XYZ file of C-alpha atoms in Angstrom:
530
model
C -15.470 23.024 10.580
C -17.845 20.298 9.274
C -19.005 17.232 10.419
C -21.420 15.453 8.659
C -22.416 11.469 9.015
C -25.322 9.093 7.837
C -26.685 6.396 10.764
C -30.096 5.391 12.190
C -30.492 6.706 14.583
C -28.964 9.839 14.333
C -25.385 9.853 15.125
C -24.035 12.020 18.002
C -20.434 14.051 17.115
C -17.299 14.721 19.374
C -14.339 16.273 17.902
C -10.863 15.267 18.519
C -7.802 17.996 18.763
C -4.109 16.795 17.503
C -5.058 13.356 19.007
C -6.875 14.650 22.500
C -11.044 14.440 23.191
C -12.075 18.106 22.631
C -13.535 19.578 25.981
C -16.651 22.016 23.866
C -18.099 22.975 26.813
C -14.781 23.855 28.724
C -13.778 27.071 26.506
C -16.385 29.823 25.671
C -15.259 30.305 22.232
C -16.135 26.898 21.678
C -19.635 26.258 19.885
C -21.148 22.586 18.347
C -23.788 22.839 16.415
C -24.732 19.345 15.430
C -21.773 18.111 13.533
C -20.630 21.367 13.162
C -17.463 22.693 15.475
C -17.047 26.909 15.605
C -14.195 28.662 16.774
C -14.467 32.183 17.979
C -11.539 34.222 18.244
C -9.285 31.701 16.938
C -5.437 31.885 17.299
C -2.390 30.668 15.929
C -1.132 29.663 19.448
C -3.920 28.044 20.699
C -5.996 26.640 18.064
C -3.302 25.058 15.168
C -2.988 21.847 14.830
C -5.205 18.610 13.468
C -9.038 18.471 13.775
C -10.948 15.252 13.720
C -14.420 13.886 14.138
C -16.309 11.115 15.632
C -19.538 9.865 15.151
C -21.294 7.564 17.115
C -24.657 6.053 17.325
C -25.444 2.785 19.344
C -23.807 0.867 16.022
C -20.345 2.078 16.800
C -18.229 4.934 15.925
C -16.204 5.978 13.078
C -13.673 8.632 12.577
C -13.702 11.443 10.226
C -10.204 11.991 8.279
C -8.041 15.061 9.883
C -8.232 18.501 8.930
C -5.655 20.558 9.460
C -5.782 24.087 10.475
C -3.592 26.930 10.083
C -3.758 30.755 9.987
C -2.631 33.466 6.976
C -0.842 35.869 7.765
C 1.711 38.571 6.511
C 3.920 40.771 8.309
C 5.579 43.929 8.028
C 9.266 44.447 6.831
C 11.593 45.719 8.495
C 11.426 49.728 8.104
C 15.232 49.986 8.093
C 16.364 51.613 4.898
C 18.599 50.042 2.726
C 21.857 50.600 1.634
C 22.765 51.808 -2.068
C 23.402 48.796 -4.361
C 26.877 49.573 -6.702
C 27.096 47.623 -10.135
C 29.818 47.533 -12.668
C 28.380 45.792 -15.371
C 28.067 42.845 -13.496
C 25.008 40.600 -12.646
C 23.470 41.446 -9.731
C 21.323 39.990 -7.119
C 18.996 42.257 -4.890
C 17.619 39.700 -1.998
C 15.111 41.147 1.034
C 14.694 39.955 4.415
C 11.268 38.425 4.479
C 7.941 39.170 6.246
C 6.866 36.513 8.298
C 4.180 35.041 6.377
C 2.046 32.147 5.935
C 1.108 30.491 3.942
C 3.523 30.741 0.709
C 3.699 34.151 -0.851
C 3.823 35.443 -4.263
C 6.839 38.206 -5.538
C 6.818 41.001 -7.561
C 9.497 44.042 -7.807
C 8.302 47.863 -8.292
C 10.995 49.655 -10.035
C 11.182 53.503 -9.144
C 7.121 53.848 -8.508
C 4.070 52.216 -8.544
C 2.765 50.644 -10.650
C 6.210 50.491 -12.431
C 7.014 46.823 -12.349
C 10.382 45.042 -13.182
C 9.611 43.015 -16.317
C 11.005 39.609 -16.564
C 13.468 38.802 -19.761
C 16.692 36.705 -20.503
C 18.390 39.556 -18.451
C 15.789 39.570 -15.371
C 14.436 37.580 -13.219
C 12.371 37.287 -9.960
C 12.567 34.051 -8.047
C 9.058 33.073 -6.827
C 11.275 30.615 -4.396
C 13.847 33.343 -2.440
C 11.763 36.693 -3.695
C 15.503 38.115 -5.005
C 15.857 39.681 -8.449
C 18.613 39.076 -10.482
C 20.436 40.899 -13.031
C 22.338 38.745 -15.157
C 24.076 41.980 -16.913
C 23.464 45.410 -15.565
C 23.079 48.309 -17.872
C 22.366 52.259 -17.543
C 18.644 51.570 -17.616
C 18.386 49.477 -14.879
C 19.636 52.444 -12.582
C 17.004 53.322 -9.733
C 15.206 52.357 -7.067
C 14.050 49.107 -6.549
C 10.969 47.983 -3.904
C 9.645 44.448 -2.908
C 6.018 43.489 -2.886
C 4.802 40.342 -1.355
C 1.176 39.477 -1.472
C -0.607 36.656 0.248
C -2.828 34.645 -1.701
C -4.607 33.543 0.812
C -6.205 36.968 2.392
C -4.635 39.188 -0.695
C -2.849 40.921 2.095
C 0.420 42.956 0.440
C 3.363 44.864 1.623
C 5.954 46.988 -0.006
C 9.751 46.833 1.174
C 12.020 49.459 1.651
C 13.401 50.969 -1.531
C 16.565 49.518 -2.331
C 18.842 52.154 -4.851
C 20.968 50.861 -7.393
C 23.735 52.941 -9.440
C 26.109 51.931 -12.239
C 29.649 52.364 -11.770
C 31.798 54.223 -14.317
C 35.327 53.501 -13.095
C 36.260 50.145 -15.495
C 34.709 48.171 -18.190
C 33.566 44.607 -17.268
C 34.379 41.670 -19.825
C 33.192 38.826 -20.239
C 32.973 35.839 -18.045
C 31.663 32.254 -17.709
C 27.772 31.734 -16.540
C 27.605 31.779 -13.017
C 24.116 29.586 -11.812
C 22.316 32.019 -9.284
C 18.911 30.392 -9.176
C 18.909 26.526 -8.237
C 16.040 23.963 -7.857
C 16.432 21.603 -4.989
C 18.475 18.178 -5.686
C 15.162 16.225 -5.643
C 11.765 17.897 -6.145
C 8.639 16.603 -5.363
C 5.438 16.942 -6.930
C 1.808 15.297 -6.610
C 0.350 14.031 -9.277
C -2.278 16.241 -11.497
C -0.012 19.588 -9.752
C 1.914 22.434 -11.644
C 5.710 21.747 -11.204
C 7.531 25.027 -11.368
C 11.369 25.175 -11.792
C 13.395 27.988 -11.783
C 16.946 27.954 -13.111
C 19.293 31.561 -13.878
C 22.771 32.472 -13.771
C 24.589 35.436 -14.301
C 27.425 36.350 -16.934
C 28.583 38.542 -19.920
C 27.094 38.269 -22.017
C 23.391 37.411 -20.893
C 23.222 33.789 -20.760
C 20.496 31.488 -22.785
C 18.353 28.946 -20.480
C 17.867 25.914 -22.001
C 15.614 22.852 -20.386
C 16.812 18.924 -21.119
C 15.019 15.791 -19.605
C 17.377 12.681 -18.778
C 16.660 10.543 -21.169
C 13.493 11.695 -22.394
C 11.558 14.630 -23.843
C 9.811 17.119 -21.503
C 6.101 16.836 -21.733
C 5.012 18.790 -24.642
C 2.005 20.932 -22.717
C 0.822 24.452 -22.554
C 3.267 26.148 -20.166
C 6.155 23.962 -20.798
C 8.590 26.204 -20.518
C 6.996 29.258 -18.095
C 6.470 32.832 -19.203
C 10.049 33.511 -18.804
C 13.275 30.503 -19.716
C 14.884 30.393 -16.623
C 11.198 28.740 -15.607
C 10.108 25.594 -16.222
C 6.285 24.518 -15.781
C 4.425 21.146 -16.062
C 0.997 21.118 -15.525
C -0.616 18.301 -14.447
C 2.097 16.096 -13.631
C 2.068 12.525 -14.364
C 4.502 9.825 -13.284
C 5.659 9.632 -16.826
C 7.250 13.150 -16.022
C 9.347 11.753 -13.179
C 12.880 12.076 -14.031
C 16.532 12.154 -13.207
C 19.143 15.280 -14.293
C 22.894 15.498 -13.085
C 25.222 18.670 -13.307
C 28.177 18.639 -15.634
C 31.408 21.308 -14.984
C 31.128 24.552 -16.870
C 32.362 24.502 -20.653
C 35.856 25.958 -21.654
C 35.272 29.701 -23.714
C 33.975 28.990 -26.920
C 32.840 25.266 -26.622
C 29.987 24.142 -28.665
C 27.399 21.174 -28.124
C 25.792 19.850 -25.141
C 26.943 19.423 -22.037
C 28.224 16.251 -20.860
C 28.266 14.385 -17.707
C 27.688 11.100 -16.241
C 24.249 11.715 -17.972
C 22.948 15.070 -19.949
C 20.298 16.892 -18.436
C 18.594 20.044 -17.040
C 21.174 22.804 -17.839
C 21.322 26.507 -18.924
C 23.915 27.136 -21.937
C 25.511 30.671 -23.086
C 26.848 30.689 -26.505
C 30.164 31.340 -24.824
C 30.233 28.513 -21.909
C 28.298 26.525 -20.350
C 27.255 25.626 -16.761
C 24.817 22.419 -16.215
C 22.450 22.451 -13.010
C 20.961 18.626 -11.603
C 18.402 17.613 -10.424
C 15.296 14.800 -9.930
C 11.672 15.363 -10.000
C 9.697 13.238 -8.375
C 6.157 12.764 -8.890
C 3.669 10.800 -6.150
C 0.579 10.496 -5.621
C -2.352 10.057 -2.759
C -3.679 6.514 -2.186
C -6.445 6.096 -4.387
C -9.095 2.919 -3.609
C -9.156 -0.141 -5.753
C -11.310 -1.699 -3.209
C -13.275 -1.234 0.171
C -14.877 -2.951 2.494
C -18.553 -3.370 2.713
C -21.437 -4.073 5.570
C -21.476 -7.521 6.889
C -23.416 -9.818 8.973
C -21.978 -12.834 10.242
C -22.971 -15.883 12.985
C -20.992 -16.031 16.052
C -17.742 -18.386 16.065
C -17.633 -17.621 11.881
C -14.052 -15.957 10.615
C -14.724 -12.466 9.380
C -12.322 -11.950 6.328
C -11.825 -8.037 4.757
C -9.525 -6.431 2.205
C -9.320 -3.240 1.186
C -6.682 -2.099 -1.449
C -5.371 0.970 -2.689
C -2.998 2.431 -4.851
C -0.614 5.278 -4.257
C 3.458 6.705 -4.423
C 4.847 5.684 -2.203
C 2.624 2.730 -1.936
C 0.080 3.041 0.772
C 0.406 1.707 4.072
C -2.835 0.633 6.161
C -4.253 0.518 9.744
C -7.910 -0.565 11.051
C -10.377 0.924 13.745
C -13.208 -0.136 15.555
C -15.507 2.454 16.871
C -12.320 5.076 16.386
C -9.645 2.777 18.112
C -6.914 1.526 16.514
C -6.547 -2.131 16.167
C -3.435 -4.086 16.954
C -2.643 -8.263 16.162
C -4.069 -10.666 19.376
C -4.746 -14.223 19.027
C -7.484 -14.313 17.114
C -6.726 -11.052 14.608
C -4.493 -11.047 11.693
C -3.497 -8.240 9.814
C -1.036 -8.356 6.611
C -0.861 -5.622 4.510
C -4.734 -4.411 3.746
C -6.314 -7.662 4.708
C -8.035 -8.083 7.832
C -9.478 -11.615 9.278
C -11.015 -12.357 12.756
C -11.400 -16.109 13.764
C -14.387 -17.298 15.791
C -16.379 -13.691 16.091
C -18.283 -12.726 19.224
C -21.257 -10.326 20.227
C -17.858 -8.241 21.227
C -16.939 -7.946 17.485
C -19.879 -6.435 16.426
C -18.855 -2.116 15.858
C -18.312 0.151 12.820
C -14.837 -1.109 11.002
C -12.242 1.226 9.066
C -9.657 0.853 6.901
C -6.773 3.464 6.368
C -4.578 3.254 3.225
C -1.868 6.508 4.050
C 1.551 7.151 2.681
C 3.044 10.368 3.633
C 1.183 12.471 1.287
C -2.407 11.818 2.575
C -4.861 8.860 4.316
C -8.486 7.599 2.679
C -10.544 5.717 4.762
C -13.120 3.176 4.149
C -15.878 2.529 6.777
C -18.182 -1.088 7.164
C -20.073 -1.902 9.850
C -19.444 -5.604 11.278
C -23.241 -7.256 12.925
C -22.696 -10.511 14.627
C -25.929 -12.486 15.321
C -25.838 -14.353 18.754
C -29.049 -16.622 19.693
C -30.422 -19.545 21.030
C -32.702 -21.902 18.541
C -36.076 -21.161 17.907
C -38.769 -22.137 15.881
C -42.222 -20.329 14.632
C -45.141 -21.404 17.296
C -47.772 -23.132 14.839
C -47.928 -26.507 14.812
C -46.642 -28.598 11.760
C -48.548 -31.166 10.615
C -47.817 -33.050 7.140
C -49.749 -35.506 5.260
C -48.063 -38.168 2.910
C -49.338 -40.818 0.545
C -48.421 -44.744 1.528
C -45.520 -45.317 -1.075
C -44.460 -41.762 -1.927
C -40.955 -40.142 -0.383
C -42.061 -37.345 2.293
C -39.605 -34.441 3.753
C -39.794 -32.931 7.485
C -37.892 -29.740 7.600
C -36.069 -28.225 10.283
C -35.368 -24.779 10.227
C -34.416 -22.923 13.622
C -33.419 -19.593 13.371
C -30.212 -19.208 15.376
C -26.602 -17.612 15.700
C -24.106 -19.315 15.323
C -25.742 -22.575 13.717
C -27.479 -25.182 15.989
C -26.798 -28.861 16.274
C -29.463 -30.973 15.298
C -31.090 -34.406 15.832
C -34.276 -35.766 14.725
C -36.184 -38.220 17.668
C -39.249 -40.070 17.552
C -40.766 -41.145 21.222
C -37.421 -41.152 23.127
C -35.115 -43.020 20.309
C -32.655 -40.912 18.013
C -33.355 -41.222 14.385
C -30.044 -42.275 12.193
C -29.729 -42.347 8.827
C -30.279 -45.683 6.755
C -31.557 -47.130 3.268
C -34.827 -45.657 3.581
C -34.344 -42.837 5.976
C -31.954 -39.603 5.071
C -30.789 -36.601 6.506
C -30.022 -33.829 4.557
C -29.126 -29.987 5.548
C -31.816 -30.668 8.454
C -34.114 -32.339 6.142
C -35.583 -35.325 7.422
C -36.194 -37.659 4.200
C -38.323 -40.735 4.433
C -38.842 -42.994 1.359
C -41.419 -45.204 0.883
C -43.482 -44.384 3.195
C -45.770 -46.278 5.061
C -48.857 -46.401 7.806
C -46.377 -47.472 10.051
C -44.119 -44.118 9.968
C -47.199 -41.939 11.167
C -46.251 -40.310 14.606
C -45.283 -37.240 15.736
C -41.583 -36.715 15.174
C -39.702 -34.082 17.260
C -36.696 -31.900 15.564
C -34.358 -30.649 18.440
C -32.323 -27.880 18.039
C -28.979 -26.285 20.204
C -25.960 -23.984 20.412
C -24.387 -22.381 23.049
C -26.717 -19.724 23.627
C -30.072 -22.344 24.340
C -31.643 -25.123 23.313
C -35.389 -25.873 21.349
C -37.223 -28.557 19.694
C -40.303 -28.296 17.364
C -42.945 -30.968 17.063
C -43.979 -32.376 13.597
C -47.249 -34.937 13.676
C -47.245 -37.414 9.921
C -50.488 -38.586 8.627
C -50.109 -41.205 5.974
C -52.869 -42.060 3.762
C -53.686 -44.849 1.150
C -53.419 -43.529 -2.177
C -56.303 -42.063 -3.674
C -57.771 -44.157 -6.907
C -60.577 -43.222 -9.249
C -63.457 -46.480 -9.202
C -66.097 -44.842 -11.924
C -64.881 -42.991 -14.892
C -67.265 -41.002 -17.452
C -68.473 -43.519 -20.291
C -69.032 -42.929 -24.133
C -72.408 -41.571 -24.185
C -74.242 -40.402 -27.337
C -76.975 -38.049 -26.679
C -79.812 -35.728 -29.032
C -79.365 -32.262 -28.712
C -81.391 -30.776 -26.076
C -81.444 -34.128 -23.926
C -79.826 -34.342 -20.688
C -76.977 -36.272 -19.823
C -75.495 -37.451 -16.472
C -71.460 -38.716 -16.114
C -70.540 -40.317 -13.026
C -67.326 -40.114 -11.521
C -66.478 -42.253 -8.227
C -62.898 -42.182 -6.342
C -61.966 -44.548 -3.962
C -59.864 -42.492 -0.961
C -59.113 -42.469 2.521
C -62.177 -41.947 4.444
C -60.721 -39.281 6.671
C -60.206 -37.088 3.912
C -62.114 -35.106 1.894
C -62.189 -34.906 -1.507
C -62.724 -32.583 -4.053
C -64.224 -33.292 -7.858
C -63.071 -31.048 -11.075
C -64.490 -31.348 -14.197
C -62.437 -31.059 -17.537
C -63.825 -30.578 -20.896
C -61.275 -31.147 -23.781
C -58.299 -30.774 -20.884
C -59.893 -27.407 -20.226
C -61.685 -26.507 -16.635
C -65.349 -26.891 -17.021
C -67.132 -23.449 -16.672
C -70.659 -24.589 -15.103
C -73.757 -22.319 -16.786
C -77.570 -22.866 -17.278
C -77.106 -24.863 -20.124
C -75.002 -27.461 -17.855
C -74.846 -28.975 -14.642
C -72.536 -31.922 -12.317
C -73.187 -33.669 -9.393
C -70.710 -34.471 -7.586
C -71.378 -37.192 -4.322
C -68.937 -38.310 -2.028
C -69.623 -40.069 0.938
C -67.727 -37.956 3.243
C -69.058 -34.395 1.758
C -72.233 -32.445 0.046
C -72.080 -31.971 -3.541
C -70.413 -29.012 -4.878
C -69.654 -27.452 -8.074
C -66.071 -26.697 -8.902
């Protein structure tokens, strides 16, 4: 059996047997081999039952869906001859104690020798449900000797039966007499969707009966295979829920009635031109829970609510459960669970694990996996120092921005005082806003950061400067080609701050070549082109 999962690191594998930790290293027929689980020797008694995986790496664990193992087999039959079979005319019905077997197993009848087989008509039939053959009027050619042969799909295993002899007798004439229904289909059948639905219906009488097929209120589907090979079978590939439907039985017709049968409702029945006899029934169709939605990888702060839904459809409609790392999880305090939705108030470091989500109704489970990271830490901030430079007048922002889990508390101070909020000074996501500016609101201001996993506080040193104003501008100057020409440029500024000149010509940057030159003089730094 397989196992195979995705994780980094590499996840380790344990396998589970019908519920129980398996013990590999306990039983010599027992190999791993990675994911892998081999079984040597295997054996109905010890090894059936439900298989299932878990993978783990330091993330969590999550569980594979079962697998279910069984065995093929058939068996002998008994070697006890059988007794000679006497017909007057009569149906007949020649049943066999089966094999033991498993799993299902497939029916044919050998008449006389093989290869001979019985070939199925209006007047014979072989029930791929009980494995009898029926007769529904014997005649002179049906005389002989009759053998079962059961094969198993599975390992294409077969057996034959004893031979089973059949004579005619010759003391009477039979007459005629009503259908008698031989071959039934269960009240209520059941059928995935997307399957074949086989149903067999025959009955005996004289003379040979017709099989007819009716739908309560409806058509059956019009498909390839709709009815089988032979009347007394009906088959409906791929089933749909459309198909589902409801029959009831009606008492047999008086000799030499005409038209349907009738009933609380008309449905599946077989009809002979001289009676009639009506058999019931409902098909059912589900089908396996099928996703709509699943849940996905995600990351939250601790004391956030965690909120999942997963959805799926299905008939019956699906149920669902949840795991973490493999265990099931059950309603406490702080966990909710209605239908497929899942929340968690106020997560913890304990949350954290790899999350499914089963969707099951009785026909089969799907699971949908998410991992679940909460973040847990005290404030901090990068280690360079912040400094910001503003212009007297102009608004200026201070940001805070501690990385932490769950989401710090903070307050802005200056010296030892608590700065609060007013007309000029705001604070926004963190953000410390000051409008305005002035000289007077240089200082170092100190953002201070805490949750309940530590506390931090970052440093943030304002410089504000006059605003810079240009004193000389270039003049109109006329020139001859091929003189030189000199435009002066002087800016007023804050004398502990550089400045930097840029020439434009016609709004474009000035691209400095042999053919022109700029000086550029500050007080505070050497001329240099730019």
């Amino acid at each position: 059996m397989i196992c195979e999962a995705r994780g980094n690191p590499s996840p380790t594998y344990r396998w589970m047997f019908n519920g129980t930790e398996l013990d590999v290293g306990s039983d010599f027929r027992y190999t791993q081999i990675e994911g892998s689980l081999v079984i040597a020797e295997p054996s109905e008694g010890r090894d059936l039952g439900q298989y299932q995986c878990k993978a783990t790496n330091l993330f969590g664990s999550v569980l594979s869906r079962d697998a279910l193992l069984q065995f093929a087999y058939l068996g002998n039959f008994s070697s006890r001859a059988r007794g000679r079979v006497r017909a007057r005319g009569t149906g007949r019905r020649s049943h066999v104690l089966l094999p033991a077997h498993s799993p299902e197993i497939t029916y044919g009848w050998v008449f006389n020798e093989f290869p001979s087989f019985v070939v199925e008509d209006s007047r014979r039939f072989v029930s791929q449900e009980t494995g009898n053959l029926y007769i529904s009027k014997v005649q002179p050619s049906d005389v002989g000797s009759y053998i079962c042969l059961v094969k198993n799909p599975v390992t294409n295993a077969r057996v034959l039966s004893p031979p089973t002899p059949l004579t005619l007798k010759t003391d009477g004439v039979m007459g005629e007499y009503e259908p008698k229904i031989e071959v039934h289909f269960p009240p209520t059948v059941m059928a995935a969707k997307g399957v074949t639905v086989r149903l067999e219906c025959f009955a005996l009488g004289n003379p040979v009966p017709t099989i007819t097929w009716r739908k309560l209120n409806g058509n059956i589907p019009k498909r390839p295979g709709c009815p089988g090979k032979s009347q007394a079978v009906l088959e409906i590939p791929n089933v749909q829920l459309e198909d589902s439907g409801r029959s009831t039985s009606a008492r047999p017709r008086t000799p030499g009635a005409t038209g349907p049968a009738s009933g609380p409702a008309a449905g599946l029945h077989c009809r002979s031109t001289v009676s009639v006899g009506v058999l019931g029934g409902q098909l059912q169709v589900y089908t396996f829970p099928q996703w709509i939605s699943v849940i996905n990888d995600t990351q939250l702060d601790s004391e956030e609510q965690l909120q999942w839904e997963c959805k799926a459809t299905g008939k019956p409609r699906p149920t669902y459960r949840w795991l973490r790392d493999g265990a099931p999880l059950s309603p406490e305090a702080r966990m909710e669970f209605v239908n497929g939705l899942m929340s968690i108030r106020r997560v913890g470091i304990a949350d954290s694990g790899m999350y499914q989500c089963i969707a099951e109704n009785k026909y089969g489970a799907i699971y949908s996996n998410a991992e679940l990271k909460v973040l847990a830490s005290a404030p901090a901030f990068p280690p360079s120092p912040v400094r910001v430079i503003a212009t007297v007048g102009k608004e200026v922002s201070l940001e805070c921005r501690p990385s932490a889990s769950p989401k710090p508390t903070v307050t802005w101070k200056r010296g030892d005082r608590r700065i609060l909020p007013s007309k000029r000074i705001l604070l926004l996501n963190n953000t410390l806003r000051i409008l305005n500016s002035s000289r007077g609101d240089e200082g170092n201001y100190v953002c201070q950061a805490i949750n309940m996993f530590g506390f931090a506080e970052m440093t943030t040193t304002l410089w504000v400067k006059e605003p810079m104003s240009v004193e000389l501008s270039p003049a109109r100057v006329e020139v001859t080609v091929g003189e030189s020409v000199v435009l002066s440029c002087k800016a007023r500024h804050d004398p502990s701050l550089d400045v930097r000149f840029q020439w434009l010509l016609n709004q474009q940057p000035l691209s400095f070549n042999q053919e022109a030159a700029i000086l550029s003089t500050s007080k505070h730094s050497p001329p240099r082109p730019t």
